[in-house]
PDB file of C-alpha atoms in Angstrom:
ATOM      1  CA  MET A   1     -60.553   4.384  47.227  1.00 48.00           C
ATOM      2  CA  LYS A   2     -56.729   5.733  46.794  1.00 46.00           C
ATOM      3  CA  ARG A   3     -55.508   2.114  46.607  1.00 51.00           C
ATOM      4  CA  LEU A   4     -57.905   1.669  43.795  1.00 41.00           C
ATOM      5  CA  VAL A   5     -56.709   4.610  42.050  1.00 38.00           C
ATOM      6  CA  LEU A   6     -52.903   3.748  42.527  1.00 41.00           C
ATOM      7  CA  ILE A   7     -53.811   0.214  41.153  1.00 42.00           C
ATOM      8  CA  LEU A   8     -55.640   1.312  37.994  1.00 38.00           C
ATOM      9  CA  ALA A   9     -52.679   3.925  37.364  1.00 40.00           C
ATOM     10  CA  LEU A  10     -50.498   1.073  37.557  1.00 40.00           C
ATOM     11  CA  VAL A  11     -52.266  -1.204  35.388  1.00 37.00           C
ATOM     12  CA  LEU A  12     -52.525   1.762  32.584  1.00 39.00           C
ATOM     13  CA  SER A  13     -48.869   2.290  32.803  1.00 43.00           C
ATOM     14  CA  PHE A  14     -47.896  -1.187  32.217  1.00 41.00           C
ATOM     15  CA  ALA A  15     -50.314  -1.643  29.486  1.00 37.00           C
ATOM     16  CA  PHE A  16     -48.932   1.629  27.968  1.00 38.00           C
ATOM     17  CA  ALA A  17     -45.281   0.289  28.301  1.00 38.00           C
ATOM     18  CA  ALA A  18     -46.452  -3.116  26.635  1.00 36.00           C
ATOM     19  CA  ASN A  19     -47.919  -1.347  23.891  1.00 39.00           C
ATOM     20  CA  VAL A  20     -44.773   0.955  23.119  1.00 39.00           C
ATOM     21  CA  ALA A  21     -42.679  -2.371  23.222  1.00 40.00           C
ATOM     22  CA  PHE A  22     -45.261  -4.091  20.893  1.00 42.00           C
ATOM     23  CA  ALA A  23     -44.927  -1.394  18.413  1.00 58.00           C
ATOM     24  CA  GLY A  24     -41.338  -2.095  17.512  1.00 88.00           C
ATOM     25  CA  LYS A  25     -38.693  -0.373  15.557  1.00 93.00           C
ATOM     26  CA  ILE A  26     -40.496   0.024  12.392  1.00 96.00           C
ATOM     27  CA  GLU A  27     -43.666   1.520  13.615  1.00 96.00           C
ATOM     28  CA  ASP A  28     -41.211   3.780  15.802  1.00 96.00           C
ATOM     29  CA  ILE A  29     -39.229   5.019  12.618  1.00 97.00           C
ATOM     30  CA  LYS A  30     -42.281   5.615  10.494  1.00 96.00           C
ATOM     31  CA  ALA A  31     -44.000   7.570  13.415  1.00 96.00           C
ATOM     32  CA  LYS A  32     -41.064   9.787  13.267  1.00 96.00           C
ATOM     33  CA  GLY A  33     -40.402   9.831   9.922  1.00 98.00           C
ATOM     34  CA  VAL A  34     -36.784   9.243   9.494  1.00 98.00           C
ATOM     35  CA  LEU A  35     -34.378   6.414   9.882  1.00 98.00           C
ATOM     36  CA  VAL A  36     -31.404   7.255  12.038  1.00 98.00           C
ATOM     37  CA  CYS A  37     -28.154   5.570  10.748  1.00 98.00           C
ATOM     38  CA  GLY A  38     -24.950   5.353  12.688  1.00 98.00           C
ATOM     39  CA  VAL A  39     -22.304   5.770  10.026  1.00 98.00           C
ATOM     40  CA  LYS A  40     -18.551   6.612   9.939  1.00 96.00           C
ATOM     41  CA  ASP A  41     -17.214   9.937   8.661  1.00 95.00           C
ATOM     42  CA  SER A  42     -13.542   8.962   8.089  1.00 90.00           C
ATOM     43  CA  VAL A  43     -13.612   5.785   6.124  1.00 91.00           C
ATOM     44  CA  ASN A  44     -13.176   6.553   2.383  1.00 91.00           C
ATOM     45  CA  LEU A  45     -15.263   4.843   0.246  1.00 93.00           C
ATOM     46  CA  PHE A  46     -17.838   3.727   2.741  1.00 96.00           C
ATOM     47  CA  GLY A  47     -18.462   6.491   5.054  1.00 96.00           C
ATOM     48  CA  PHE A  48     -16.742  10.084   4.798  1.00 95.00           C
ATOM     49  CA  VAL A  49     -17.280  13.508   4.257  1.00 95.00           C
ATOM     50  CA  ASP A  50     -17.030  14.725   0.619  1.00 94.00           C
ATOM     51  CA  PRO A  51     -14.922  17.585   0.374  1.00 91.00           C
ATOM     52  CA  ASN A  52     -16.948  19.678  -1.924  1.00 92.00           C
ATOM     53  CA  THR A  53     -20.446  19.349  -0.555  1.00 94.00           C
ATOM     54  CA  LYS A  54     -19.465  18.665   3.229  1.00 94.00           C
ATOM     55  CA  GLU A  55     -21.816  15.836   3.065  1.00 95.00           C
ATOM     56  CA  LEU A  56     -21.473  12.376   4.369  1.00 97.00           C
ATOM     57  CA  VAL A  57     -21.119   9.912   1.459  1.00 97.00           C
ATOM     58  CA  GLY A  58     -20.136   6.505   0.762  1.00 97.00           C
ATOM     59  CA  PHE A  59     -21.235   2.771   0.336  1.00 98.00           C
ATOM     60  CA  ASP A  60     -22.523   2.593   3.775  1.00 98.00           C
ATOM     61  CA  VAL A  61     -24.541   6.037   3.448  1.00 98.00           C
ATOM     62  CA  ASP A  62     -26.055   4.813   0.233  1.00 98.00           C
ATOM     63  CA  ILE A  63     -27.145   1.343   2.121  1.00 98.00           C
ATOM     64  CA  CYS A  64     -28.946   3.342   4.426  1.00 98.00           C
ATOM     65  CA  LYS A  65     -30.571   5.442   1.979  1.00 98.00           C
ATOM     66  CA  TYR A  66     -32.075   2.408   0.159  1.00 98.00           C
ATOM     67  CA  ILE A  67     -33.522   1.033   3.237  1.00 98.00           C
ATOM     68  CA  ALA A  68     -34.918   4.388   4.275  1.00 98.00           C
ATOM     69  CA  ASN A  69     -36.638   4.720   1.167  1.00 98.00           C
ATOM     70  CA  LYS A  70     -38.065   1.267   1.570  1.00 97.00           C
ATOM     71  CA  LEU A  71     -39.668   2.308   4.823  1.00 97.00           C
ATOM     72  CA  GLY A  72     -41.056   5.571   3.189  1.00 97.00           C
ATOM     73  CA  VAL A  73     -38.929   7.871   5.577  1.00 98.00           C
ATOM     74  CA  LYS A  74     -36.246  10.159   5.199  1.00 98.00           C
ATOM     75  CA  PRO A  75     -32.486   9.058   6.367  1.00 98.00           C
ATOM     76  CA  GLU A  76     -30.864  11.043   8.993  1.00 98.00           C
ATOM     77  CA  PHE A  77     -26.905  10.405   9.967  1.00 98.00           C
ATOM     78  CA  LYS A  78     -25.237  10.207  13.079  1.00 98.00           C
ATOM     79  CA  VAL A  79     -21.602   9.746  13.243  1.00 97.00           C
ATOM     80  CA  VAL A  80     -20.046   6.717  14.938  1.00 96.00           C
ATOM     81  CA  THR A  81     -16.665   5.218  15.644  1.00 93.00           C
ATOM     82  CA  SER A  82     -15.583   1.782  16.175  1.00 90.00           C
ATOM     83  CA  LYS A  83     -15.574   2.202  19.775  1.00 91.00           C
ATOM     84  CA  ASN A  84     -18.809   3.831  20.552  1.00 95.00           C
ATOM     85  CA  ARG A  85     -21.084   2.529  17.695  1.00 96.00           C
ATOM     86  CA  ILE A  86     -22.631  -0.509  19.483  1.00 96.00           C
ATOM     87  CA  PRO A  87     -23.444   1.564  22.753  1.00 96.00           C
ATOM     88  CA  MET A  88     -25.284   4.150  20.578  1.00 97.00           C
ATOM     89  CA  LEU A  89     -27.451   1.599  19.028  1.00 98.00           C
ATOM     90  CA  ALA A  90     -27.801  -0.249  22.195  1.00 96.00           C
ATOM     91  CA  GLN A  91     -29.245   2.868  23.980  1.00 96.00           C
ATOM     92  CA  GLY A  92     -31.184   4.083  21.054  1.00 96.00           C
ATOM     93  CA  SER A  93     -29.276   6.923  19.731  1.00 97.00           C
ATOM     94  CA  VAL A  94     -29.201   5.321  16.345  1.00 98.00           C
ATOM     95  CA  ASP A  95     -32.191   3.069  14.590  1.00 98.00           C
ATOM     96  CA  LEU A  96     -29.428   1.148  12.618  1.00 98.00           C
ATOM     97  CA  LEU A  97     -25.795   0.975  12.231  1.00 98.00           C
ATOM     98  CA  ALA A  98     -23.701   0.679   8.788  1.00 98.00           C
ATOM     99  CA  ALA A  99     -20.238   1.138  10.227  1.00 96.00           C
ATOM    100  CA  THR A 100     -18.123  -1.290   8.276  1.00 94.00           C
ATOM    101  CA  MET A 101     -18.747  -3.727  11.358  1.00 94.00           C
ATOM    102  CA  THR A 102     -17.500  -7.429  11.435  1.00 93.00           C
ATOM    103  CA  HIS A 103     -20.395  -9.724  12.655  1.00 94.00           C
ATOM    104  CA  LYS A 104     -18.884 -11.456  15.453  1.00 90.00           C
ATOM    105  CA  PHE A 105     -20.695 -13.802  18.036  1.00 92.00           C
ATOM    106  CA  SER A 106     -19.600 -11.772  21.023  1.00 91.00           C
ATOM    107  CA  ARG A 107     -21.240  -8.781  19.511  1.00 94.00           C
ATOM    108  CA  ASP A 108     -24.438 -10.632  19.560  1.00 92.00           C
ATOM    109  CA  GLU A 109     -24.624 -10.310  23.323  1.00 91.00           C
ATOM    110  CA  GLN A 110     -25.505  -6.600  22.876  1.00 94.00           C
ATOM    111  CA  ILE A 111     -27.007  -6.249  19.599  1.00 97.00           C
ATOM    112  CA  ASP A 112     -28.725  -8.188  16.561  1.00 97.00           C
ATOM    113  CA  PHE A 113     -27.214  -8.261  13.011  1.00 97.00           C
ATOM    114  CA  SER A 114     -28.525  -8.306   9.375  1.00 98.00           C
ATOM    115  CA  ILE A 115     -27.273 -10.698   7.013  1.00 97.00           C
ATOM    116  CA  THR A 116     -23.678 -10.195   5.442  1.00 96.00           C
ATOM    117  CA  TYR A 117     -23.875  -7.323   3.120  1.00 96.00           C
ATOM    118  CA  PHE A 118     -19.982  -7.052   2.329  1.00 94.00           C
ATOM    119  CA  MET A 119     -17.358  -9.580   2.682  1.00 92.00           C
ATOM    120  CA  ASP A 120     -13.759  -8.551   3.393  1.00 90.00           C
ATOM    121  CA  GLY A 121     -10.817  -9.602   4.975  1.00 90.00           C
ATOM    122  CA  GLN A 122      -7.602  -7.940   6.578  1.00 95.00           C
ATOM    123  CA  LYS A 123      -4.288  -6.920   4.989  1.00 95.00           C
ATOM    124  CA  LEU A 124      -1.524  -4.587   5.402  1.00 97.00           C
ATOM    125  CA  LEU A 125      -1.195  -0.963   3.887  1.00 97.00           C
ATOM    126  CA  VAL A 126       2.748  -0.103   3.810  1.00 98.00           C
ATOM    127  CA  LYS A 127       5.081   2.346   2.057  1.00 97.00           C
ATOM    128  CA  LYS A 128       6.001   0.880  -1.452  1.00 96.00           C
ATOM    129  CA  GLY A 129       9.421  -0.530  -0.944  1.00 95.00           C
ATOM    130  CA  SER A 130       9.411  -1.143   2.868  1.00 96.00           C
ATOM    131  CA  GLY A 131      10.150  -5.119   2.291  1.00 96.00           C
ATOM    132  CA  ILE A 132       7.223  -5.758   4.301  1.00 97.00           C
ATOM    133  CA  LYS A 133       4.817  -8.378   2.516  1.00 96.00           C
ATOM    134  CA  SER A 134       2.999 -10.166   5.203  1.00 95.00           C
ATOM    135  CA  THR A 135       2.351 -10.126   9.029  1.00 96.00           C
ATOM    136  CA  ALA A 136       5.620 -12.276   9.289  1.00 96.00           C
ATOM    137  CA  ASP A 137       7.681  -9.114   8.542  1.00 97.00           C
ATOM    138  CA  LEU A 138       6.089  -7.253  11.312  1.00 97.00           C
ATOM    139  CA  ALA A 139       8.186  -8.763  14.078  1.00 97.00           C
ATOM    140  CA  ASN A 140       9.473  -6.239  16.623  1.00 97.00           C
ATOM    141  CA  LYS A 141       7.957  -3.560  14.377  1.00 97.00           C
ATOM    142  CA  LYS A 142       4.985  -0.994  15.090  1.00 98.00           C
ATOM    143  CA  VAL A 143       1.787  -1.452  13.313  1.00 98.00           C
ATOM    144  CA  GLY A 144      -1.290   0.984  13.573  1.00 97.00           C
ATOM    145  CA  THR A 145      -4.718   0.049  13.706  1.00 96.00           C
ATOM    146  CA  VAL A 146      -8.097   1.262  15.401  1.00 93.00           C
ATOM    147  CA  LYS A 147      -9.304   1.014  19.185  1.00 91.00           C
ATOM    148  CA  GLY A 148     -12.122  -1.371  19.710  1.00 85.00           C
ATOM    149  CA  SER A 149     -11.945  -2.665  16.169  1.00 88.00           C
ATOM    150  CA  THR A 150     -11.561  -6.516  15.241  1.00 87.00           C
ATOM    151  CA  SER A 151      -8.286  -5.682  13.316  1.00 92.00           C
ATOM    152  CA  GLU A 152      -6.706  -4.714  16.818  1.00 94.00           C
ATOM    153  CA  LYS A 153      -7.411  -8.180  18.094  1.00 92.00           C
ATOM    154  CA  ASN A 154      -6.304  -9.976  14.755  1.00 94.00           C
ATOM    155  CA  ILE A 155      -3.050  -8.398  14.462  1.00 96.00           C
ATOM    156  CA  LYS A 156      -1.973  -9.236  17.951  1.00 95.00           C
ATOM    157  CA  ALA A 157      -3.045 -12.839  17.232  1.00 95.00           C
ATOM    158  CA  ALA A 158      -1.496 -13.058  13.733  1.00 96.00           C
ATOM    159  CA  GLN A 159       1.802 -11.265  14.782  1.00 96.00           C
ATOM    160  CA  PRO A 160       2.370 -11.399  18.715  1.00 96.00           C
ATOM    161  CA  LYS A 161       5.819  -9.771  18.368  1.00 97.00           C
ATOM    162  CA  ALA A 162       4.428  -6.765  16.472  1.00 97.00           C
ATOM    163  CA  GLN A 163       3.867  -3.282  18.760  1.00 97.00           C
ATOM    164  CA  VAL A 164       0.087  -2.336  18.160  1.00 97.00           C
ATOM    165  CA  ILE A 165      -0.431   1.092  18.459  1.00 97.00           C
ATOM    166  CA  SER A 166      -4.172   2.068  18.481  1.00 96.00           C
ATOM    167  CA  PHE A 167      -5.845   5.176  17.140  1.00 95.00           C
ATOM    168  CA  ASP A 168      -9.076   6.576  17.330  1.00 92.00           C
ATOM    169  CA  GLU A 169      -9.916   6.521  13.422  1.00 90.00           C
ATOM    170  CA  TYR A 170      -8.024   5.007  10.536  1.00 92.00           C
ATOM    171  CA  PRO A 171      -6.849   8.390   9.104  1.00 93.00           C
ATOM    172  CA  GLN A 172      -4.779   9.104  12.103  1.00 96.00           C
ATOM    173  CA  ALA A 173      -3.117   5.510  11.678  1.00 96.00           C
ATOM    174  CA  PHE A 174      -2.216   6.364   8.142  1.00 97.00           C
ATOM    175  CA  MET A 175      -0.959   9.724   9.343  1.00 97.00           C
ATOM    176  CA  ALA A 176       1.468   7.704  11.827  1.00 98.00           C
ATOM    177  CA  LEU A 177       2.543   5.559   8.755  1.00 98.00           C
ATOM    178  CA  LYS A 178       3.354   8.629   6.576  1.00 97.00           C
ATOM    179  CA  GLN A 179       5.206  10.095   9.617  1.00 97.00           C
ATOM    180  CA  GLY A 180       7.166   6.878   9.786  1.00 97.00           C
ATOM    181  CA  LYS A 181       5.632   6.440  13.562  1.00 97.00           C
ATOM    182  CA  VAL A 182       4.569   3.060  12.718  1.00 98.00           C
ATOM    183  CA  LYS A 183       5.645   0.592   9.894  1.00 98.00           C
ATOM    184  CA  ALA A 184       2.178  -0.703   8.536  1.00 98.00           C
ATOM    185  CA  VAL A 185      -1.512   0.200   9.223  1.00 98.00           C
ATOM    186  CA  THR A 186      -3.895  -2.905   9.121  1.00 97.00           C
ATOM    187  CA  THR A 187      -7.477  -3.439   8.868  1.00 94.00           C
ATOM    188  CA  ASP A 188     -10.042  -4.732   6.124  1.00 91.00           C
ATOM    189  CA  SER A 189      -8.636  -4.195   2.725  1.00 90.00           C
ATOM    190  CA  GLY A 190     -11.461  -1.994   1.500  1.00 89.00           C
ATOM    191  CA  ILE A 191     -10.887   0.458   4.343  1.00 92.00           C
ATOM    192  CA  LEU A 192      -6.941   0.282   3.271  1.00 94.00           C
ATOM    193  CA  ALA A 193      -7.956   0.858  -0.258  1.00 91.00           C
ATOM    194  CA  GLY A 194     -10.079   3.897   0.694  1.00 91.00           C
ATOM    195  CA  LEU A 195      -6.943   5.332   2.475  1.00 94.00           C
ATOM    196  CA  LYS A 196      -4.659   4.800  -0.453  1.00 94.00           C
ATOM    197  CA  ALA A 197      -6.960   6.330  -3.044  1.00 90.00           C
ATOM    198  CA  GLY A 198      -7.790   9.306  -0.800  1.00 90.00           C
ATOM    199  CA  ASP A 199      -3.982  10.361  -0.550  1.00 94.00           C
ATOM    200  CA  ASP A 200      -2.534  12.847  -2.700  1.00 94.00           C
ATOM    201  CA  HIS A 201       0.316  10.288  -3.717  1.00 96.00           C
ATOM    202  CA  PRO A 202      -1.236   7.008  -3.656  1.00 94.00           C
ATOM    203  CA  GLU A 203       1.588   5.534  -5.986  1.00 96.00           C
ATOM    204  CA  LYS A 204       3.457   5.628  -2.835  1.00 97.00           C
ATOM    205  CA  TRP A 205       1.490   3.120  -0.905  1.00 97.00           C
ATOM    206  CA  GLU A 206       0.599  -0.743  -1.424  1.00 96.00           C
ATOM    207  CA  ILE A 207      -1.599  -3.190   0.082  1.00 95.00           C
ATOM    208  CA  VAL A 208       0.224  -6.353   0.694  1.00 95.00           C
ATOM    209  CA  GLY A 209      -0.258  -9.997   2.133  1.00 91.00           C
ATOM    210  CA  ALA A 210      -2.760 -12.698   2.077  1.00 90.00           C
ATOM    211  CA  PHE A 211      -6.019 -12.239   3.930  1.00 91.00           C
ATOM    212  CA  PHE A 212      -5.212 -13.281   7.540  1.00 92.00           C
ATOM    213  CA  SER A 213      -8.917 -12.641   8.850  1.00 90.00           C
ATOM    214  CA  SER A 214     -12.382 -13.061   7.569  1.00 89.00           C
ATOM    215  CA  GLU A 215     -14.446  -9.996   7.791  1.00 90.00           C
ATOM    216  CA  PRO A 216     -18.046 -10.380   7.089  1.00 93.00           C
ATOM    217  CA  TYR A 217     -19.888  -7.033   7.561  1.00 95.00           C
ATOM    218  CA  GLY A 218     -23.324  -6.898   8.836  1.00 97.00           C
ATOM    219  CA  LEU A 219     -25.659  -4.056   9.627  1.00 98.00           C
ATOM    220  CA  GLY A 220     -26.350  -3.443  13.318  1.00 98.00           C
ATOM    221  CA  VAL A 221     -29.822  -3.714  14.368  1.00 98.00           C
ATOM    222  CA  PRO A 222     -31.621  -3.500  17.923  1.00 97.00           C
ATOM    223  CA  GLN A 223     -31.570  -6.684  19.888  1.00 95.00           C
ATOM    224  CA  ASN A 224     -35.000  -8.683  20.008  1.00 94.00           C
ATOM    225  CA  ASP A 225     -36.740  -6.975  17.144  1.00 97.00           C
ATOM    226  CA  SER A 226     -37.326  -9.673  14.587  1.00 96.00           C
ATOM    227  CA  ALA A 227     -39.947  -7.803  12.399  1.00 97.00           C
ATOM    228  CA  PHE A 228     -37.163  -4.884  11.857  1.00 98.00           C
ATOM    229  CA  ARG A 229     -34.224  -7.398  11.351  1.00 97.00           C
ATOM    230  CA  ASP A 230     -36.422  -9.124   8.847  1.00 97.00           C
ATOM    231  CA  PHE A 231     -37.253  -5.931   7.168  1.00 97.00           C
ATOM    232  CA  VAL A 232     -33.660  -5.165   6.721  1.00 98.00           C
ATOM    233  CA  ASN A 233     -32.669  -8.411   5.429  1.00 97.00           C
ATOM    234  CA  LYS A 234     -35.565  -8.444   3.003  1.00 97.00           C
ATOM    235  CA  SER A 235     -34.402  -4.891   1.875  1.00 98.00           C
ATOM    236  CA  LEU A 236     -30.852  -6.045   1.273  1.00 98.00           C
ATOM    237  CA  ASN A 237     -32.251  -8.970  -0.717  1.00 97.00           C
ATOM    238  CA  GLU A 238     -34.353  -6.757  -3.046  1.00 97.00           C
ATOM    239  CA  MET A 239     -31.143  -4.388  -3.267  1.00 97.00           C
ATOM    240  CA  TRP A 240     -29.309  -7.650  -4.810  1.00 97.00           C
ATOM    241  CA  LEU A 241     -32.028  -8.872  -7.168  1.00 96.00           C
ATOM    242  CA  ASP A 242     -33.078  -5.208  -8.590  1.00 97.00           C
ATOM    243  CA  GLY A 243     -29.088  -4.632  -9.234  1.00 97.00           C
ATOM    244  CA  THR A 244     -28.807  -1.603  -6.917  1.00 98.00           C
ATOM    245  CA  TYR A 245     -26.162  -3.454  -4.601  1.00 97.00           C
ATOM    246  CA  GLN A 246     -23.781  -4.275  -7.954  1.00 96.00           C
ATOM    247  CA  LYS A 247     -24.047  -0.491  -8.978  1.00 97.00           C
ATOM    248  CA  LEU A 248     -23.282   0.901  -5.613  1.00 97.00           C
ATOM    249  CA  PHE A 249     -20.421  -1.468  -5.298  1.00 94.00           C
ATOM    250  CA  LYS A 250     -18.899  -0.256  -8.643  1.00 93.00           C
ATOM    251  CA  LYS A 251     -19.880   3.272  -7.883  1.00 95.00           C
ATOM    252  CA  TRP A 252     -17.798   3.365  -4.753  1.00 94.00           C
ATOM    253  CA  MET A 253     -15.042   0.562  -5.055  1.00 90.00           C
ATOM    254  CA  GLY A 254     -14.186   1.420  -8.856  1.00 86.00           C
ATOM    255  CA  TYR A 255     -14.477  -2.154 -10.004  1.00 84.00           C
ATOM    256  CA  ASP A 256     -17.341  -4.860 -10.719  1.00 87.00           C
ATOM    257  CA  LEU A 257     -18.184  -7.171  -7.838  1.00 85.00           C
ATOM    258  CA  PRO A 258     -15.616 -10.199  -7.849  1.00 77.00           C
ATOM    259  CA  SER A 259     -17.151 -13.321  -8.774  1.00 75.00           C
ATOM    260  CA  GLY A 260     -17.464 -15.991  -6.442  1.00 77.00           C
ATOM    261  CA  TRP A 261     -19.221 -13.711  -3.572  1.00 83.00           C
ATOM    262  CA  GLU A 262     -23.223 -13.024  -3.462  1.00 88.00           C
ATOM    263  CA  MET A 263     -25.415 -11.962  -0.785  1.00 92.00           C
ATOM    264  CA  GLU A 264     -27.254 -14.859   1.059  1.00 89.00           C
ATOM    265  CA  LEU A 265     -30.486 -14.709  -0.670  1.00 90.00           C
ATOM    266  CA  TRP A 266     -33.735 -15.970   0.952  1.00 86.00           C
ATOM    267  CA  PRO A 267     -36.993 -17.221  -1.236  1.00 85.00           C
ATOM    268  CA  MET A 268     -39.559 -14.475  -0.934  1.00 74.00           C
TER     269      MET A 268
END
């Protein structure tokens, strides 16, 4: 009898686990009433703390708000860094990542990605009049970037003779530039534009060089949940088609969406 009860208990536990797994991320999010988004808090224009309201704002934050609204739930934000964002999604601390994250095949081993929602490339931020115009000018010079980012790997490949100094966040790298500890900061041009725009004296800095990498940003989603990934992709398509994406781009970047790039649109 005890053996029968034990077997029945095991069967019920497996059935419960299967139901939870089958429920998927969408049902889980709707049940708790919030979409927990992992965003950065130190990348001007994309995810940063408004000095007046003390709230997280930015392009990535508004992307999350749009998707949460499509799900009929409230957005909730958790701060992530380049180093911990993928582990936080993989372990379930957040439901979605909107964190200036380049979609790379190597990252597909741990999480899945949405379609590309922002296209950028890597450049250099330097002091105006420094004489640095490209990665060729960084030989035997110190350049700052961020730990665990694609930028860290890209600059080492583009200029093997540069001395790469990696910081936890981009504002720290920019501070090192202002203090003369590095000669340049390198990452995606949109992030560099945010650093420059947020400085008290933006006229002292310039973004130089041609793109030396392709940085297609994707939203990070949990692995092996196609229903949630499809919902996110559909939401991004709807955002483009209803004009919200273009309005948010101009709101945060300060200029109209450049011609020649549009989001990957799928027939409904």
